[in-house]
mmCIF file of C-alpha atoms and ligand atoms in Angstrom:
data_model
loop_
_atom_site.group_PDB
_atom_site.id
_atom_site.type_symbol
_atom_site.label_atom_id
_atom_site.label_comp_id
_atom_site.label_asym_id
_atom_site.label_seq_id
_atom_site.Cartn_x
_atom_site.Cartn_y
_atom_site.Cartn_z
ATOM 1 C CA UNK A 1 -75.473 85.784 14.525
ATOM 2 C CA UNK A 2 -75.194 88.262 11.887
ATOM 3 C CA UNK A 3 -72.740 90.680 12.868
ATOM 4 C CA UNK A 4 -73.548 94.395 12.376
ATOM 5 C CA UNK A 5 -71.201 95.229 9.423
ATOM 6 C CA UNK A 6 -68.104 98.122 11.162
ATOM 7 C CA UNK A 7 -65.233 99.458 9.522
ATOM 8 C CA UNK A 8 -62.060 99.705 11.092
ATOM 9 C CA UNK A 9 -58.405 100.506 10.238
ATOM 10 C CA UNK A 10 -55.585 101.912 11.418
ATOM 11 C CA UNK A 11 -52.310 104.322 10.188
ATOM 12 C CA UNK A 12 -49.158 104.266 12.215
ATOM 13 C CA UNK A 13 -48.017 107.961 12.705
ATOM 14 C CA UNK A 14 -44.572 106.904 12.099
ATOM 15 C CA UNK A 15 -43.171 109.865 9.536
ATOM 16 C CA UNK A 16 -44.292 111.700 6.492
ATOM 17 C CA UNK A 17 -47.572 110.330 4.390
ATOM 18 C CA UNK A 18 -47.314 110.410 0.646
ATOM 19 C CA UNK A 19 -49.074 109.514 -2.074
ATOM 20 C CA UNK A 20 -49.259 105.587 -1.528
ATOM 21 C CA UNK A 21 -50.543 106.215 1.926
ATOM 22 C CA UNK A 22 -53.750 108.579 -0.103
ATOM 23 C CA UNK A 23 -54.155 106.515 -2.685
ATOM 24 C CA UNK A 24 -53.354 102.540 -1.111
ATOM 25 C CA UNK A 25 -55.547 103.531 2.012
ATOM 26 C CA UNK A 26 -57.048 106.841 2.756
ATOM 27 C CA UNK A 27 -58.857 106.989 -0.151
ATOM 28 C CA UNK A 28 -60.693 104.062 1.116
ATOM 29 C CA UNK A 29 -61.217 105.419 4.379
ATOM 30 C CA UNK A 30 -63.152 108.122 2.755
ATOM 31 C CA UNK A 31 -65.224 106.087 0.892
ATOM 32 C CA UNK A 32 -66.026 103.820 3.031
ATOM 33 C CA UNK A 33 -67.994 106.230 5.150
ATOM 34 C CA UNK A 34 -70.654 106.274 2.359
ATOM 35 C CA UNK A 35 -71.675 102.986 3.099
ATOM 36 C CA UNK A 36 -70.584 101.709 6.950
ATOM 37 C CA UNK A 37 -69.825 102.955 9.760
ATOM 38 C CA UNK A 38 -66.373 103.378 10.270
ATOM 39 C CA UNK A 39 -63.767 103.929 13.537
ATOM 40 C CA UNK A 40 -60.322 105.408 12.008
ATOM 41 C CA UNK A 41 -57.470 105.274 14.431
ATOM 42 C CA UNK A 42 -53.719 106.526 14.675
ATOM 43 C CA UNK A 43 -52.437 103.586 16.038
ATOM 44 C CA UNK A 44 -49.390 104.973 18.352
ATOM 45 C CA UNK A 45 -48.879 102.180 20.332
ATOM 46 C CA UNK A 46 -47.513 100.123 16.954
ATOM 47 C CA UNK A 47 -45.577 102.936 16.800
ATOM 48 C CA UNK A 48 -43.543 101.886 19.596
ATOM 49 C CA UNK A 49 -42.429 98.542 18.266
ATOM 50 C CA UNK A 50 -39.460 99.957 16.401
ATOM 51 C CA UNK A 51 -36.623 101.587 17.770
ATOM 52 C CA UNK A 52 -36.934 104.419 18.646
ATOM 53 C CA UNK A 53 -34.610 106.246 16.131
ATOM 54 C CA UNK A 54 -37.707 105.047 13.839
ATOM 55 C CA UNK A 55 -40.742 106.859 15.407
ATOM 56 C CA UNK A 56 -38.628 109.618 16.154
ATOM 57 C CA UNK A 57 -38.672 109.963 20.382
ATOM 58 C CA UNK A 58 -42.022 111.569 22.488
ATOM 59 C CA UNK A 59 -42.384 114.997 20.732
ATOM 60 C CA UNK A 60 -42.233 113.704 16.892
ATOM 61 C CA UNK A 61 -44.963 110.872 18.127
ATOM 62 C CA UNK A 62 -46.887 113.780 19.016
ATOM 63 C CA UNK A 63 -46.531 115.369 16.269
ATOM 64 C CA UNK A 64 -47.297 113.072 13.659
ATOM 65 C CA UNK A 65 -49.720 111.435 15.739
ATOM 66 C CA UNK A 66 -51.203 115.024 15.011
ATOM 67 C CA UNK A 67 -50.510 115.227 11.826
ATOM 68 C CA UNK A 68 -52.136 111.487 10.772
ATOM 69 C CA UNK A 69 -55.490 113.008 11.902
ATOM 70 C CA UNK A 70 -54.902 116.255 10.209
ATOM 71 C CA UNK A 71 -54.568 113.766 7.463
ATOM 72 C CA UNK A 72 -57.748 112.045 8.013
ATOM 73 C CA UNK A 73 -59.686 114.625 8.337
ATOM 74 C CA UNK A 74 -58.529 116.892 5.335
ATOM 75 C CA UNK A 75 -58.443 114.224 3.065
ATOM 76 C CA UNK A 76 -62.507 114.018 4.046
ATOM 77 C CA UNK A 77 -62.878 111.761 6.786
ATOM 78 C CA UNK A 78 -65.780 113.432 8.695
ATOM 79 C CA UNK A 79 -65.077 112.763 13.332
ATOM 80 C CA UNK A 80 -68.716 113.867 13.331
ATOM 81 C CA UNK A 81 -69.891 110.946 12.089
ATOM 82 C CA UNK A 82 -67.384 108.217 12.110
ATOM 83 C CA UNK A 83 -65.046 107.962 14.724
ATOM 84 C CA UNK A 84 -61.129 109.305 14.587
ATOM 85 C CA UNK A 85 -58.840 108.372 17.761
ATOM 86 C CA UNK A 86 -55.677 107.398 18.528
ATOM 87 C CA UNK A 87 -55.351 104.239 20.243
ATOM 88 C CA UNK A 88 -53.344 104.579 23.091
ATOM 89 C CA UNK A 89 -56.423 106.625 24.506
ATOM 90 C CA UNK A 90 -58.486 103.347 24.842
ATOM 91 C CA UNK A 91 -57.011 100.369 27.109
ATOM 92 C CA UNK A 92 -59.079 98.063 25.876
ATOM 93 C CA UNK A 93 -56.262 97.750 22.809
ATOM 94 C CA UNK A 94 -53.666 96.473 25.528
ATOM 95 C CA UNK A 95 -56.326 94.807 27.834
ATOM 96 C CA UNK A 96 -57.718 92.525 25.192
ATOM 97 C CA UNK A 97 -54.246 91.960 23.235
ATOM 98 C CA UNK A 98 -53.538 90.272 26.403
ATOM 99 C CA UNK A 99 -55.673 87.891 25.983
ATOM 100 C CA UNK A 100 -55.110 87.398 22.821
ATOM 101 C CA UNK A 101 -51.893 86.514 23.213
ATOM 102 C CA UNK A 102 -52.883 83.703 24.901
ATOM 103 C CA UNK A 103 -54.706 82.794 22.264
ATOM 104 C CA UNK A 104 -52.097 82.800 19.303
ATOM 105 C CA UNK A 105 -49.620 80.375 18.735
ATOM 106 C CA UNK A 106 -46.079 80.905 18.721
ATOM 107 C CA UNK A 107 -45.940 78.641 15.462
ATOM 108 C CA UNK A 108 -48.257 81.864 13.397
ATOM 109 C CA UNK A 109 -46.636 84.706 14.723
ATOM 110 C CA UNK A 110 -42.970 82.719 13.043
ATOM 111 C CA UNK A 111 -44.928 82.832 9.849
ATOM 112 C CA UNK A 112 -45.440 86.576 9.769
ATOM 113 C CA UNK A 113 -43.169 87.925 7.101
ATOM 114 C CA UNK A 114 -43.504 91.806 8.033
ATOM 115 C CA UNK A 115 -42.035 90.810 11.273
ATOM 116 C CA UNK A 116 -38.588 88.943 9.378
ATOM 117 C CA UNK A 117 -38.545 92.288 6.894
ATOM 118 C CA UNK A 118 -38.482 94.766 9.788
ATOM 119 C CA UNK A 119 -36.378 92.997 12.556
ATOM 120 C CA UNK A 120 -34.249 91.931 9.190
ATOM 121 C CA UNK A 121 -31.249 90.158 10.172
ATOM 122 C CA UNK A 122 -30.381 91.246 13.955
ATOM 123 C CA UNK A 123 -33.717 89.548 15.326
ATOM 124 C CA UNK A 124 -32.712 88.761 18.789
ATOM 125 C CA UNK A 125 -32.061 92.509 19.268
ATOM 126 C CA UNK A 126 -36.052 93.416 17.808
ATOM 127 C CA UNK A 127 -38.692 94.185 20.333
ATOM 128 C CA UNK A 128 -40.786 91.903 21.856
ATOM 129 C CA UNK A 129 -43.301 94.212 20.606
ATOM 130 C CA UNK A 130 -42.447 93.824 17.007
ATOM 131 C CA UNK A 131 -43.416 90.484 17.160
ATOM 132 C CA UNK A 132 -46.150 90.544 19.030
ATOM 133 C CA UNK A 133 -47.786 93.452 16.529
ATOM 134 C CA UNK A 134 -50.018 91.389 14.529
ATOM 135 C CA UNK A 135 -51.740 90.353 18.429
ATOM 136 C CA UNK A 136 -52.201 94.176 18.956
ATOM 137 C CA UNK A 137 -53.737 94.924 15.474
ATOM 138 C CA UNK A 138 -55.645 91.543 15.884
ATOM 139 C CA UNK A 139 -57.016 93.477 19.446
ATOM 140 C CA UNK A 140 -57.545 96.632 17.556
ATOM 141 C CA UNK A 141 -60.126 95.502 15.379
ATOM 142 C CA UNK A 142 -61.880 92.922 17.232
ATOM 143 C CA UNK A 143 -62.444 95.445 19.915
ATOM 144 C CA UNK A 144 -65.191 97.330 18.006
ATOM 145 C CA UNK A 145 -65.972 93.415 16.479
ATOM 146 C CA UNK A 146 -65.139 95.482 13.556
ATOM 147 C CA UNK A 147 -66.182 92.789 9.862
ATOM 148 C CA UNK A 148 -64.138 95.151 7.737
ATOM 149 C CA UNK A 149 -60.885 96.503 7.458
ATOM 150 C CA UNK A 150 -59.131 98.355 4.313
ATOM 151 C CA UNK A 151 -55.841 98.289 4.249
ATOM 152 C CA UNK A 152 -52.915 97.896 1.782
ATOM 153 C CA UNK A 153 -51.985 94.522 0.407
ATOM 154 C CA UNK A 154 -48.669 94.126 2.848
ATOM 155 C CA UNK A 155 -51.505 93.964 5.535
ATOM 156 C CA UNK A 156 -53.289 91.115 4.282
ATOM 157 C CA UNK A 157 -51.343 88.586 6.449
ATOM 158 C CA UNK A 158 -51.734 90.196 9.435
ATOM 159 C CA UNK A 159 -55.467 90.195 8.459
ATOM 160 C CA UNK A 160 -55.565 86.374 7.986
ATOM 161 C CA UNK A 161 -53.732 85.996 11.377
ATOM 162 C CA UNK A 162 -56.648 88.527 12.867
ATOM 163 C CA UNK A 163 -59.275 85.853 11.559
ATOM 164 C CA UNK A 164 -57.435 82.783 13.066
ATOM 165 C CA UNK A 165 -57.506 84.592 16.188
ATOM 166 C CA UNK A 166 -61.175 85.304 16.190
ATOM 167 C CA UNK A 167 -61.682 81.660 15.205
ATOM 168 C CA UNK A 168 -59.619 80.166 17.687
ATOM 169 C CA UNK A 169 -61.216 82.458 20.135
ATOM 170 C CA UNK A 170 -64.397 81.283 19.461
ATOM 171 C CA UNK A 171 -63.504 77.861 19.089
ATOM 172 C CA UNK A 172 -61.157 77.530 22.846
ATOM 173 C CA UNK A 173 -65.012 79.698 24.544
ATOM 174 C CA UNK A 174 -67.097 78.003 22.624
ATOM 175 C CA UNK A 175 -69.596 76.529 25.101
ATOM 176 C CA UNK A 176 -68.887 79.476 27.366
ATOM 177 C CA UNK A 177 -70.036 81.950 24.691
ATOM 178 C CA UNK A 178 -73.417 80.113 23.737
ATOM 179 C CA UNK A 179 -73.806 80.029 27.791
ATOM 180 C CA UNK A 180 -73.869 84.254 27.690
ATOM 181 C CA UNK A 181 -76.572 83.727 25.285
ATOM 182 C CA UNK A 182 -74.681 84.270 21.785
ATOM 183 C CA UNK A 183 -76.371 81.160 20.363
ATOM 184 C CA UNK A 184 -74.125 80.293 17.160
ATOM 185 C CA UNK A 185 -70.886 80.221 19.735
ATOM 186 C CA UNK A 186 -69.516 83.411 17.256
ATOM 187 C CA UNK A 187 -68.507 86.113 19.476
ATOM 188 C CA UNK A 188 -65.728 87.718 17.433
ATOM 189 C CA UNK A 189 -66.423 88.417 13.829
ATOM 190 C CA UNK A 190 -63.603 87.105 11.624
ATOM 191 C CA UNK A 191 -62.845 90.332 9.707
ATOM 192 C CA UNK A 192 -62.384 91.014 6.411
ATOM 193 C CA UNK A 193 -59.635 92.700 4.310
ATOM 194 C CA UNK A 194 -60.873 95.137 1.698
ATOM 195 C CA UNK A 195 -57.926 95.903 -0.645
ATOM 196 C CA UNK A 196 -59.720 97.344 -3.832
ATOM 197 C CA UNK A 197 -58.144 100.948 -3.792
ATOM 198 C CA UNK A 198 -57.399 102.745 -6.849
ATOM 199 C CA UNK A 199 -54.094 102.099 -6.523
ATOM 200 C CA UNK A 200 -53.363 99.837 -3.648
ATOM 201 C CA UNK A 201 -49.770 100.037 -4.753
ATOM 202 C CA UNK A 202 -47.747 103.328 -5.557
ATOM 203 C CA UNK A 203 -44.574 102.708 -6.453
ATOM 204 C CA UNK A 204 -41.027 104.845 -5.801
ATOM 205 C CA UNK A 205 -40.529 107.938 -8.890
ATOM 206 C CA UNK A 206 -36.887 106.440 -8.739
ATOM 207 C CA UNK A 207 -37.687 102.625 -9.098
ATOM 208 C CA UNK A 208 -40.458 101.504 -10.707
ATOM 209 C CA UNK A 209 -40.141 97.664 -8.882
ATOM 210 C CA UNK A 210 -39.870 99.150 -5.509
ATOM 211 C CA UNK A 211 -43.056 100.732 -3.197
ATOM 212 C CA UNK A 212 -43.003 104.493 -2.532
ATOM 213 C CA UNK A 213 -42.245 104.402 0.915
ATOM 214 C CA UNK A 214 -41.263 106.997 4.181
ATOM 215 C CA UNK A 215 -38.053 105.047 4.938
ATOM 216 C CA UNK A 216 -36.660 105.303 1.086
ATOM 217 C CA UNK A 217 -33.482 107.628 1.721
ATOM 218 C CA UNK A 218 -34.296 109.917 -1.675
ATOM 219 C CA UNK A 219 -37.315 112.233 -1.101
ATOM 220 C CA UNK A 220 -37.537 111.991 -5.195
ATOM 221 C CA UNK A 221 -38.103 108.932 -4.347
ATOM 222 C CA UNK A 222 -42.017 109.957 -2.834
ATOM 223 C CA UNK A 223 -44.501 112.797 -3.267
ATOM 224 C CA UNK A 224 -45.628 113.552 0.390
ATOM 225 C CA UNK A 225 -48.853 114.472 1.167
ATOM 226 C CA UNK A 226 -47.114 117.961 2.781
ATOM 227 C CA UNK A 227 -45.048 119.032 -0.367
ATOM 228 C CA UNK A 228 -46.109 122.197 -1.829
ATOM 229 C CA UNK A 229 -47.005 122.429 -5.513
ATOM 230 C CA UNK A 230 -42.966 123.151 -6.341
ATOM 231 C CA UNK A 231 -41.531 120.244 -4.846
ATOM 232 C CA UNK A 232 -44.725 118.384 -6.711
ATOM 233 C CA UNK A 233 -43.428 119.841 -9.895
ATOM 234 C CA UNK A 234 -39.958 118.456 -9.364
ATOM 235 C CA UNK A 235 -40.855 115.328 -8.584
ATOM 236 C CA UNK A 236 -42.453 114.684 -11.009
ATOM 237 C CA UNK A 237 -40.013 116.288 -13.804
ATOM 238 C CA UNK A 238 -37.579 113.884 -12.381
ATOM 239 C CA UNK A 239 -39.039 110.686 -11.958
ATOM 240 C CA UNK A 240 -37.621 107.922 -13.992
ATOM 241 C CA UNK A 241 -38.608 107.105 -17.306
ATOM 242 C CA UNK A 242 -37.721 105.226 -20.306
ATOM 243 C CA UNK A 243 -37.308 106.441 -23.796
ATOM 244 C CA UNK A 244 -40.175 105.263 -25.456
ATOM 245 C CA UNK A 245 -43.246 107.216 -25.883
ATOM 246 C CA UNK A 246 -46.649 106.238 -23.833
ATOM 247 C CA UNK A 247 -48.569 102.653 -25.450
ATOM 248 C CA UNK A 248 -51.673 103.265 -26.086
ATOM 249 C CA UNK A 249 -52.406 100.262 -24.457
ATOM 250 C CA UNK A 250 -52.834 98.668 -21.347
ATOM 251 C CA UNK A 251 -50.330 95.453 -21.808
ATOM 252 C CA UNK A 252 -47.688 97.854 -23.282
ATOM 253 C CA UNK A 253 -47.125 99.251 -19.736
ATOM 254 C CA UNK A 254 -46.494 95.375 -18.612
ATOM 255 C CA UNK A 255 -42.597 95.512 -18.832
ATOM 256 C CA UNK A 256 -42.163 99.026 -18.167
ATOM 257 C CA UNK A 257 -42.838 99.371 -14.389
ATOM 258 C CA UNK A 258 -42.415 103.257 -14.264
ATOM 259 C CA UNK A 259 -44.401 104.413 -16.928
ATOM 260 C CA UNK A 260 -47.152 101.883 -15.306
ATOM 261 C CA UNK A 261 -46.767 103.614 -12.320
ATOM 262 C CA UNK A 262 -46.843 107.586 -13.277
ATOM 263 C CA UNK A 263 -49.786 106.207 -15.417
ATOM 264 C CA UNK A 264 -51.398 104.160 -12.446
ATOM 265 C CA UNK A 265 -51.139 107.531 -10.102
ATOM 266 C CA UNK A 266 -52.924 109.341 -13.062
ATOM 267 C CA UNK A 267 -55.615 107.048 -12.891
ATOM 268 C CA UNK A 268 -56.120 106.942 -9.666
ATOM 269 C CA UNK A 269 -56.284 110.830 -8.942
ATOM 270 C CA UNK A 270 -58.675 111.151 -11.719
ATOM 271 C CA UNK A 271 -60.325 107.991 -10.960
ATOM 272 C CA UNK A 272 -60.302 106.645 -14.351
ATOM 273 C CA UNK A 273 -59.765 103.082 -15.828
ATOM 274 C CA UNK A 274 -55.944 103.155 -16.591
ATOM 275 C CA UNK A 275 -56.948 102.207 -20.440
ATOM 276 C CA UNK A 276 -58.921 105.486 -20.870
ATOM 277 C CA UNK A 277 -55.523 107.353 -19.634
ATOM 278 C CA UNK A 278 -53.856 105.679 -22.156
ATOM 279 C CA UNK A 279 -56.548 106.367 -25.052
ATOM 280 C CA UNK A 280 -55.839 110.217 -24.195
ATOM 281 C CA UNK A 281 -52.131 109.883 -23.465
ATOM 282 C CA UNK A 282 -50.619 107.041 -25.608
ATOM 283 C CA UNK A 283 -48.785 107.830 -28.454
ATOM 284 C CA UNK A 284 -47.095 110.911 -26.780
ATOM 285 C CA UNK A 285 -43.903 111.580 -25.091
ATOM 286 C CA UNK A 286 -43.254 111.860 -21.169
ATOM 287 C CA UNK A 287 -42.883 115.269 -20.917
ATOM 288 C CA UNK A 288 -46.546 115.981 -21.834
ATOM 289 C CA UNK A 289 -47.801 113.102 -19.996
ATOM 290 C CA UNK A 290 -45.822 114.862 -16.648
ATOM 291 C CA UNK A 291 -47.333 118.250 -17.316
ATOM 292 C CA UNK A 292 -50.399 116.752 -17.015
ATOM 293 C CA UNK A 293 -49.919 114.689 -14.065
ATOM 294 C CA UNK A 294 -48.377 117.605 -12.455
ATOM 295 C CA UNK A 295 -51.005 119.512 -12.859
ATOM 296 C CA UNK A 296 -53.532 116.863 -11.872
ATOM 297 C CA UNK A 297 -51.620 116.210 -8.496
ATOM 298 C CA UNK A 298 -51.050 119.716 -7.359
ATOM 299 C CA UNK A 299 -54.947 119.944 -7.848
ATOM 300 C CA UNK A 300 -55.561 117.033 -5.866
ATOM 301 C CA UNK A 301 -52.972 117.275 -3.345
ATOM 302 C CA UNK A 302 -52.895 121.436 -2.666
ATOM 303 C CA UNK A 303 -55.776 121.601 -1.291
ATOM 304 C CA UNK A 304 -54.763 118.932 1.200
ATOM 305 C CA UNK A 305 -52.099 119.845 2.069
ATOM 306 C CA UNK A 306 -53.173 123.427 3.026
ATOM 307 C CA UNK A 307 -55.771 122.313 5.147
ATOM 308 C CA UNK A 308 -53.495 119.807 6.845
ATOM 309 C CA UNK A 309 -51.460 122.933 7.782
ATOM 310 C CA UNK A 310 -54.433 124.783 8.738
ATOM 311 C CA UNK A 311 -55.123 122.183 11.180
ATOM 312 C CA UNK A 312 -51.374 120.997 12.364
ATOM 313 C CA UNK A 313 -51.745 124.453 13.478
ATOM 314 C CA UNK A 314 -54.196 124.296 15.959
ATOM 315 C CA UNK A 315 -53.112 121.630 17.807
ATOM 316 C CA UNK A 316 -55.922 122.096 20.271
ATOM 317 C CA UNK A 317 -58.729 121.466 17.813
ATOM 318 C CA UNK A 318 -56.755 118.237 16.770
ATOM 319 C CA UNK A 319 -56.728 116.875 20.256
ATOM 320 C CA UNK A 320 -59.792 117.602 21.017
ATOM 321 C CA UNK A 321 -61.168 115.581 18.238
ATOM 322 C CA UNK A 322 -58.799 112.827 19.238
ATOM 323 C CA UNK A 323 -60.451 113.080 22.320
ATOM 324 C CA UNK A 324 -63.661 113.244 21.614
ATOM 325 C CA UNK A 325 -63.697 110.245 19.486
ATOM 326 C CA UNK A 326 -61.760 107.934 22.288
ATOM 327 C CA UNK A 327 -64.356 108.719 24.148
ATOM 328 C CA UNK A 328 -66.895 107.326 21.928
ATOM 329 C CA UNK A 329 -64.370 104.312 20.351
ATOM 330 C CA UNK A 330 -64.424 103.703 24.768
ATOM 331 C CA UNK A 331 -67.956 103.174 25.156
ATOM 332 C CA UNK A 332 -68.336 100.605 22.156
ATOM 333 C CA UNK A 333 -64.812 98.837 23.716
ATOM 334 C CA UNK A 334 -66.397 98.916 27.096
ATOM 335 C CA UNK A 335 -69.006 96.654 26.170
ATOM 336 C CA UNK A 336 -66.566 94.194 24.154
ATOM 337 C CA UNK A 337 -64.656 93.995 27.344
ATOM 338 C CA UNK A 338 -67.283 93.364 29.522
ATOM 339 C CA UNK A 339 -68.580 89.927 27.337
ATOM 340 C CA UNK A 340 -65.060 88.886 26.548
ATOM 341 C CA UNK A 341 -64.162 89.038 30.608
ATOM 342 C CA UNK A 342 -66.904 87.204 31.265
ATOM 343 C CA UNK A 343 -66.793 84.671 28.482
ATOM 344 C CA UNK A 344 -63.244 84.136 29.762
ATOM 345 C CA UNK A 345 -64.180 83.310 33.449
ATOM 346 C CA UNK A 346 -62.525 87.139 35.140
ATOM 347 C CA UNK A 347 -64.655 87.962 37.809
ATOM 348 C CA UNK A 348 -65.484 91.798 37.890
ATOM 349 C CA UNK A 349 -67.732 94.267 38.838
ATOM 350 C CA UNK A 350 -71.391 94.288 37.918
HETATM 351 N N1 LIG B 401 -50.381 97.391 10.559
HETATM 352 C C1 LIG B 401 -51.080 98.453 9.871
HETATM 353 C C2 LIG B 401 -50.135 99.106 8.863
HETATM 354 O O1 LIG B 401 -48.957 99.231 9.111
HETATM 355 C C3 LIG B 401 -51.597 99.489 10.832
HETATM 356 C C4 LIG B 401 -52.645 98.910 11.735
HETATM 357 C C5 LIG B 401 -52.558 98.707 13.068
HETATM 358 C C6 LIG B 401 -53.936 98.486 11.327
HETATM 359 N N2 LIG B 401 -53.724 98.196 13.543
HETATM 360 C C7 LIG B 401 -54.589 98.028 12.518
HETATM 361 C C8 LIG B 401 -54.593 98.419 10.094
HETATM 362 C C9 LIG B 401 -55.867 97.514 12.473
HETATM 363 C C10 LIG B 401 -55.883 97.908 10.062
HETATM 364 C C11 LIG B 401 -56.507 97.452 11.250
HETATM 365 O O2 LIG B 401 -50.595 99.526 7.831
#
């Protein structure tokens, strides 16, 4: 069966958003909607998996479960026509992670290095959650049968482990699946990643080798999506450097992860080929190079920002969008839950 081609991906609301979340996934999002249809979700139950000291305790889940779609939804993503929920809205997540979990093997989930990163070395004291994650996101895509999912490149194992899932699914059902009339024994999709963003990887303004990330202690460190055109400024000023000026090539920027980076970002936001950056910057010093990319983020980013304020505002509006598209994510779960019960042999309600 050819599969009707769906988008679907997911952002924890676990702290601020900066630039690598725009520019690894969001930008994505947003483009995406040109071409599929897409379901967008705020995926709070992940949230959960780490202490709690991480996601910050009821009222900053809330909050930045808010503030994700305000996200979304300023940076373009249109609820009208896609869909933009938060996950904990729609059992089917937990119902069909279940069964899922009864599907993967202890053996893959061992394999999963986010899991050794985040529980790091105290791993009998991690939640069962935490390793059971890649299940849940597994669950979260294959509810909507979903063929495509962007997402950075730290996700791409989890991804794999989603399409062993799906296979393994429809391997263990096989004969019951053709006998509910789906005649290739393919019920599940196996989903694939889609990792082409601009910049799939934004590094830290203090350490070129390292990813910009929420938990890096230095805010230098990241330009979040909420900083006003000040802070921008600063950031920027102060990012590391070294003393040469700019190559005017491409493979000059190879050993000097910084200047690749501030140069990457450039490209990105202006969505230009890194080598035509270089054509208009190389030769010159920083300090001209950071005026411009200044300017070129507070451009980009302002207008963002403000309207993410406009909307973190009006919490109301927010939730009612949430709501509104759980409602709709429900209806195309519903009928995923329905086949997959009775592919599995649960009696229920006709
Ligand atoms: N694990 C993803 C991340 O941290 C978030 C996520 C959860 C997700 N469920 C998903 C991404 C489903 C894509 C599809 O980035």
């Amino acid at each position: 069966m050819a599969f009707v081609e769906r988008v679907f991906s997911g952002v924890q609301p676990t702290g601020n958003l900066h630039l690598g979340n725009y520019l690894g996934a969001i930008v994505n999002f947003v483009k995406m909607q040109e071409t599929h249809n897409c379901i967008y979700c705020v995926v709070d139950m992940h949230a959960l998996t780490q202490p709690v000291e991480v996601w910050g305790g009821p009222s900053e889940l809330a909050r930045n479960t808010r503030e994700v779609t305000a996200a979304f939804i300023a940076a373009g993503i249109d609820p009208k026509k896609h869909i933009v929920f938060n996950q904990s809205q729609v059992s089917g997540h937990a119902e069909l992670a279940w069964i899922f979990n009864c599907v993967a093997r202890v053996g893959w989930l061992n394999r999963m290095t986010q899991f050794k990163e985040k529980a790091g070395k105290d791993r009998e004291n991690a939640s069962v959650g935490l390793y059971d994650y890649p299940v849940l996101m597994a669950a979260d895509i294959l509810l909507y049968r979903a063929t495509h999912v962007p997402v950075g490149d730290d996700q791409k194992q989890h991804l794999e482990l989603s399409r062993d899932i799906a296979q393994k699914f429809n391997n263990d059902f096989g004969d019951s699946i053709r006998g509910h009339g789906y005649n290739d024994g393919m019920y599940f999709p196996l989903p694939e990643p889609f990792i082409t963003g601009p910049a799939t990887r934004v590094m830290s303004l203090r350490d070129g080798t390292k990813k910009m990330s929420k938990s890096d202690a230095s805010d230098y460190s990241r330009i979040n999506l909420t900083d006003d055109a000040d802070t921008i400024a600063q950031k920027i000023r102060k990012a590391k450097t070294d003393p040469e000026p700019l190559p005017s090539e491409e493979k000059g920027l190879e050993p000097r992860p910084e200047a690749d980076n501030l140069v990457g970002i450039y490209a990105a936001l202006s969505e230009r080929p890194k080598a035509e950056v270089l054509r208009e910057f190389g030769g010159g010093q920083f300090s001209s190079f950071k005026n411009a990319l200044v300017e070129l983020c507070v451009t980009k980013l302002s207008p963002i920002a403000a309207e993410m304020k406009r909307l973190v505002a009006d919490p109301g509006h927010v939730d009612a969008i949430l709501i509104d598209g759980a409602d709709r994510a429900r209806t195309i779960a519903a009928e995923t839950m329905k086949a997959t019960q009775d592919i599995v042999g649960f009696v229920r309600k006709r």
